Amino acid sequence: MKTHHKNSERLVTKVFQDVFDKYDLMNDLMSLGIHRLWKKNFINWLNPQKNTTLVDVASGTGDIAKLYLNKINYKGHVCCVDESKEMLNINREKLKGNINVKWFCSNAEKLPFKNNYFDYYTISFGIRNINNINNALKEAYRVLKPGGRFLCLEFAKVENEILNKLYKTYSKSIPQLGKFIVGKSGPYEYLINSIEKFYSQEKFFQQIKKQNFINVSYRNLSGGIVAIHSAWKV
Ligand SMILES: C[S@@+](CC[C@H](N)C(=O)[O-])C[C@H]1O[C@@H](n2cnc3c(N)ncnc32)[C@H](O)[C@@H]1O
């Protein structure tokens, strides 16, 4: 992988413009609802405390922001960042009425926040879409307070060979499902390719370590279909 060129960045923007209104439905169908368990697991590992501040980058339709607010009993603040206006509009609609949420249409590589501001930085199924991942990691580090935590949920590499074969076969059916539900297979071909091209959990772990983060670690979920990466700012 490693760095997408400009055309691919435009492609990502177009992908989410094409699928935003069916994004939640497709997530449930493609993962057979399992993405909800992964996200719950993610928030449980984050274990956020009351009266804290989260920036949820590539926030999409707001699943992580919602889980965070539930976990802290709405005693804290979250800034949802996404470069897609369409995705952010759904996010806003789902979380409307909450005075503790703010929305920012912005790129993960250049966040509109001051240094040392947030207790937590989360990014769920977003990092592999970013043009320059190192820039995004640097921004994560910059906006976190000393002692703040970075947590990333992303597709990874399946470790068991048999499970991998089954998973690959299943993945091939996703574009057809997209064609049936959304009327387009292209965005889902992009999705499958972007998962294929993304780092293994071990390589991404090394990539995070190259920034200044400490206590970098990861956990596999569902045999490595996805992994959660955790790191701290000193
Ligand atoms: C697969 S969705 C994930 C949404 C949500 N976090 C979730 O877990 O369901 C990826 C999101 O990343 C956003 N995105 C892609 N590249 C981005 C970037 N460079 N900066 C900010 N958001 C980006 C897309 O617009 C999209 O909403």
Coordinates of C-alpha atoms and ligand atoms in Angstrom, one line a residue:
M1 CA 0.0 0.0 0.0
K2 CA 1.1 2.7 1.3
T3 CA 0.4 6.0 -0.1
H4 CA -2.5 6.6 -2.4
H5 CA -2.0 9.1 -5.2
K6 CA -4.3 12.0 -5.9
N7 CA -6.7 10.0 -8.3
S8 CA -7.3 7.5 -5.6
E9 CA -8.1 10.3 -3.1
R10 CA -10.8 11.6 -5.4
L11 CA -12.0 8.0 -5.8
V12 CA -12.5 7.7 -2.1
T13 CA -14.5 10.9 -2.0
K14 CA -16.7 9.6 -4.9
V15 CA -17.1 6.2 -3.2
F16 CA -18.8 7.7 -0.1
Q17 CA -20.8 10.1 -2.2
D18 CA -22.2 7.0 -4.0
V19 CA -23.0 5.0 -1.0
F20 CA -23.8 7.3 1.9
D21 CA -27.5 6.8 2.1
K22 CA -27.2 3.0 2.2
Y23 CA -23.9 3.0 4.2
D24 CA -25.4 1.7 7.5
L25 CA -27.6 -0.9 5.8
M26 CA -24.7 -2.2 3.8
N27 CA -22.4 -2.4 6.8
D28 CA -25.0 -4.6 8.6
L29 CA -25.5 -6.8 5.5
M30 CA -21.8 -7.2 4.5
S31 CA -20.6 -8.0 8.0
L32 CA -23.8 -9.9 9.0
G33 CA -24.1 -7.4 11.8
I34 CA -20.7 -8.3 13.3
H35 CA -19.3 -4.7 12.8
R36 CA -21.5 -3.7 15.8
L37 CA -19.7 -6.3 18.0
W38 CA -16.3 -5.1 16.7
K39 CA -17.3 -1.5 17.5
K40 CA -18.5 -2.4 21.0
N41 CA -15.3 -4.2 21.6
F42 CA -13.4 -1.1 20.4
I43 CA -15.2 1.2 22.9
N44 CA -14.8 -1.3 25.7
W45 CA -11.1 -1.3 25.1
L46 CA -11.0 2.5 25.0
N47 CA -12.9 2.4 28.3
P48 CA -13.5 6.2 28.2
Q49 CA -14.0 8.1 31.4
K50 CA -16.6 10.8 32.1
N51 CA -15.8 14.5 31.5
T52 CA -13.4 13.6 28.7
T53 CA -13.1 14.8 25.1
L54 CA -12.9 12.6 22.0
V55 CA -12.1 13.3 18.4
D56 CA -13.6 10.6 16.1
V57 CA -11.9 10.9 12.8
A58 CA -13.4 9.5 9.6
S59 CA -16.5 9.4 11.8
G60 CA -18.9 8.5 8.9
T61 CA -22.4 8.0 10.2
G62 CA -21.3 8.4 13.8
D63 CA -21.4 4.9 15.3
I64 CA -18.2 5.4 17.4
A65 CA -19.3 8.8 18.7
K66 CA -22.6 7.4 19.8
L67 CA -21.1 4.4 21.6
Y68 CA -18.6 6.8 23.3
L69 CA -21.4 9.1 24.5
N70 CA -23.5 6.1 25.8
K71 CA -20.4 4.7 27.6
I72 CA -19.8 8.0 29.4
N73 CA -23.5 8.7 30.1
Y74 CA -23.3 11.8 27.9
K75 CA -20.9 13.4 30.3
G76 CA -18.1 14.5 27.9
H77 CA -17.6 16.0 24.4
V78 CA -17.0 14.5 21.0
C79 CA -15.9 16.2 17.7
C80 CA -16.8 14.2 14.7
V81 CA -14.6 14.7 11.7
D82 CA -15.2 13.5 8.1
E83 CA -14.3 14.8 4.7
S84 CA -17.6 13.7 3.2
K85 CA -20.4 16.2 3.7
E86 CA -23.0 13.5 2.9
M87 CA -21.7 11.1 5.6
L88 CA -21.5 13.9 8.1
N89 CA -25.1 15.0 7.4
I90 CA -26.3 11.5 8.4
N91 CA -24.1 11.6 11.4
R92 CA -25.6 15.0 12.4
E93 CA -29.1 13.7 11.9
K94 CA -28.4 10.6 14.1
L95 CA -26.8 12.6 16.9
K96 CA -28.9 15.7 16.7
G97 CA -30.1 17.3 19.9
N98 CA -26.8 16.5 21.7
I99 CA -25.1 19.7 22.8
N100 CA -21.9 17.7 23.5
V101 CA -21.3 16.8 19.8
K102 CA -19.7 19.0 17.1
W103 CA -19.2 18.2 13.4
F104 CA -16.2 19.2 11.2
C105 CA -16.0 18.6 7.5
S106 CA -12.2 18.2 7.3
N107 CA -9.4 16.0 6.2
A108 CA -7.7 13.7 8.7
E109 CA -4.3 14.9 7.5
K110 CA -5.0 18.5 8.6
L111 CA -7.3 18.6 11.6
P112 CA -8.9 22.0 12.6
F113 CA -7.9 21.7 16.3
K114 CA -5.2 23.1 18.5
N115 CA -2.3 21.0 19.9
N116 CA -2.8 18.8 23.1
Y117 CA -6.6 19.1 23.1
F118 CA -8.2 15.7 23.2
D119 CA -8.2 12.8 25.7
Y120 CA -8.9 10.3 23.0
Y121 CA -8.5 10.0 19.2
T122 CA -10.5 7.3 17.4
I123 CA -10.6 6.2 13.8
S124 CA -12.7 3.2 12.8
F125 CA -12.5 1.8 9.2
G126 CA -11.1 5.1 8.1
I127 CA -7.3 5.0 8.1
R128 CA -6.9 2.8 5.0
N129 CA -8.8 5.4 3.0
I130 CA -6.4 8.2 3.9
N131 CA -4.0 9.5 1.3
N132 CA -1.0 9.9 3.5
I133 CA -1.4 7.7 6.6
N134 CA 1.7 9.1 8.3
N135 CA 0.4 12.6 8.1
A136 CA -2.8 11.4 9.8
L137 CA -0.9 9.7 12.5
K138 CA 1.2 12.9 13.1
E139 CA -2.1 14.9 13.4
A140 CA -3.5 12.3 15.8
Y141 CA -0.4 12.7 18.0
R142 CA -0.5 16.5 17.7
V143 CA -4.1 17.0 18.8
L144 CA -3.9 14.4 21.7
K145 CA -3.1 15.7 25.2
P146 CA 0.0 14.2 26.8
G147 CA -1.4 11.0 28.3
G148 CA -4.0 10.8 25.6
R149 CA -4.9 7.6 23.7
F150 CA -5.1 6.7 20.0
L151 CA -7.3 3.8 19.1
C152 CA -7.9 2.6 15.5
L153 CA -10.2 -0.2 14.2
E154 CA -9.3 -1.4 10.8
F155 CA -9.3 -4.4 8.5
A156 CA -6.3 -6.6 8.9
K157 CA -4.9 -9.9 7.7
V158 CA -6.6 -13.2 8.6
E159 CA -4.1 -15.5 10.2
N160 CA -5.7 -18.9 9.7
E161 CA -5.4 -20.3 6.2
I162 CA -8.8 -22.0 6.0
L163 CA -10.6 -18.9 7.5
N164 CA -8.7 -16.8 5.0
K165 CA -9.9 -18.8 2.0
L166 CA -13.5 -18.7 3.2
Y167 CA -13.2 -14.9 3.9
K168 CA -11.7 -14.3 0.4
T169 CA -14.5 -16.3 -1.2
Y170 CA -17.1 -14.4 0.7
S171 CA -15.5 -11.0 -0.1
K172 CA -15.8 -11.7 -3.8
S173 CA -19.6 -11.7 -3.4
I174 CA -19.7 -8.2 -1.8
P175 CA -19.7 -6.2 -5.1
Q176 CA -22.7 -8.2 -6.2
L177 CA -24.5 -7.4 -3.0
G178 CA -23.6 -3.7 -3.5
K179 CA -25.1 -3.9 -7.0
F180 CA -28.3 -5.4 -5.7
I181 CA -28.8 -3.1 -2.7
V182 CA -27.2 0.2 -3.8
G183 CA -27.4 -0.4 -7.6
K184 CA -23.5 0.0 -7.9
S185 CA -20.8 -2.6 -7.6
G186 CA -17.8 -0.2 -8.1
P187 CA -17.6 1.3 -4.6
Y188 CA -17.6 -2.3 -3.2
E189 CA -14.8 -3.4 -5.6
Y190 CA -12.9 -0.4 -4.2
L191 CA -13.7 -1.5 -0.7
I192 CA -12.4 -5.1 -1.2
N193 CA -9.2 -3.8 -3.0
S194 CA -8.5 -1.3 -0.3
I195 CA -8.7 -4.0 2.3
E196 CA -6.4 -6.2 0.3
K197 CA -3.8 -3.4 -0.1
F198 CA -3.8 -2.3 3.5
Y199 CA -1.0 -3.1 5.9
S200 CA -0.9 -6.3 7.9
Q201 CA -1.5 -5.7 11.6
E202 CA 2.2 -6.2 12.3
K203 CA 3.2 -3.6 9.7
F204 CA 0.7 -1.1 10.8
F205 CA 1.9 -1.6 14.4
Q206 CA 5.4 -0.7 13.2
Q207 CA 4.1 2.3 11.3
I208 CA 2.4 3.7 14.5
K209 CA 5.6 3.0 16.4
K210 CA 7.6 5.2 14.0
Q211 CA 5.6 8.2 15.3
N212 CA 6.3 9.2 18.9
F213 CA 3.6 7.1 20.4
I214 CA 4.3 4.7 23.3
N215 CA 2.8 1.4 24.5
V216 CA 1.8 0.6 21.0
S217 CA -0.1 -2.7 20.8
Y218 CA -2.9 -4.4 18.9
R219 CA -5.6 -7.0 19.2
N220 CA -7.1 -9.2 16.5
L221 CA -10.8 -9.7 16.3
S222 CA -12.6 -12.5 14.4
G223 CA -9.3 -14.2 13.6
G224 CA -7.6 -11.1 12.2
I225 CA -10.4 -10.0 9.9
V226 CA -10.0 -6.7 11.8
A227 CA -7.6 -5.5 14.4
I228 CA -7.7 -2.7 17.0
H229 CA -4.5 -0.7 17.4
S230 CA -3.8 1.2 20.6
A231 CA -1.1 3.7 21.4
W232 CA -0.5 6.6 23.8
K233 CA 1.0 10.0 23.7
V234 CA 3.6 10.8 26.3
Ligands
LIG1 C1 -15.7 3.2 5.9 S1 -16.2 4.8 6.5 C2 -16.1 4.5 8.3 C3 -17.2 5.3 9.0 C4 -17.2 5.0 10.5 N1 -16.0 5.5 11.2 C5 -17.5 3.6 10.8 O1 -16.7 2.9 11.5 O2 -18.6 3.1 10.4 C6 -14.9 5.8 6.2 C7 -15.1 7.2 6.3 O3 -13.9 7.9 6.2 C8 -14.1 9.1 5.6 N2 -12.8 9.6 5.0 C9 -12.0 9.0 4.0 N3 -10.9 9.7 3.9 C10 -10.9 10.7 4.8 C11 -9.9 11.7 5.1 N4 -8.8 11.8 4.5 N5 -10.3 12.6 6.1 C12 -11.4 12.5 6.8 N6 -12.4 11.5 6.5 C13 -12.1 10.6 5.5 C14 -15.1 8.8 4.5 O4 -15.8 10.0 4.0 C15 -16.0 7.9 5.3 O5 -17.1 8.6 5.9

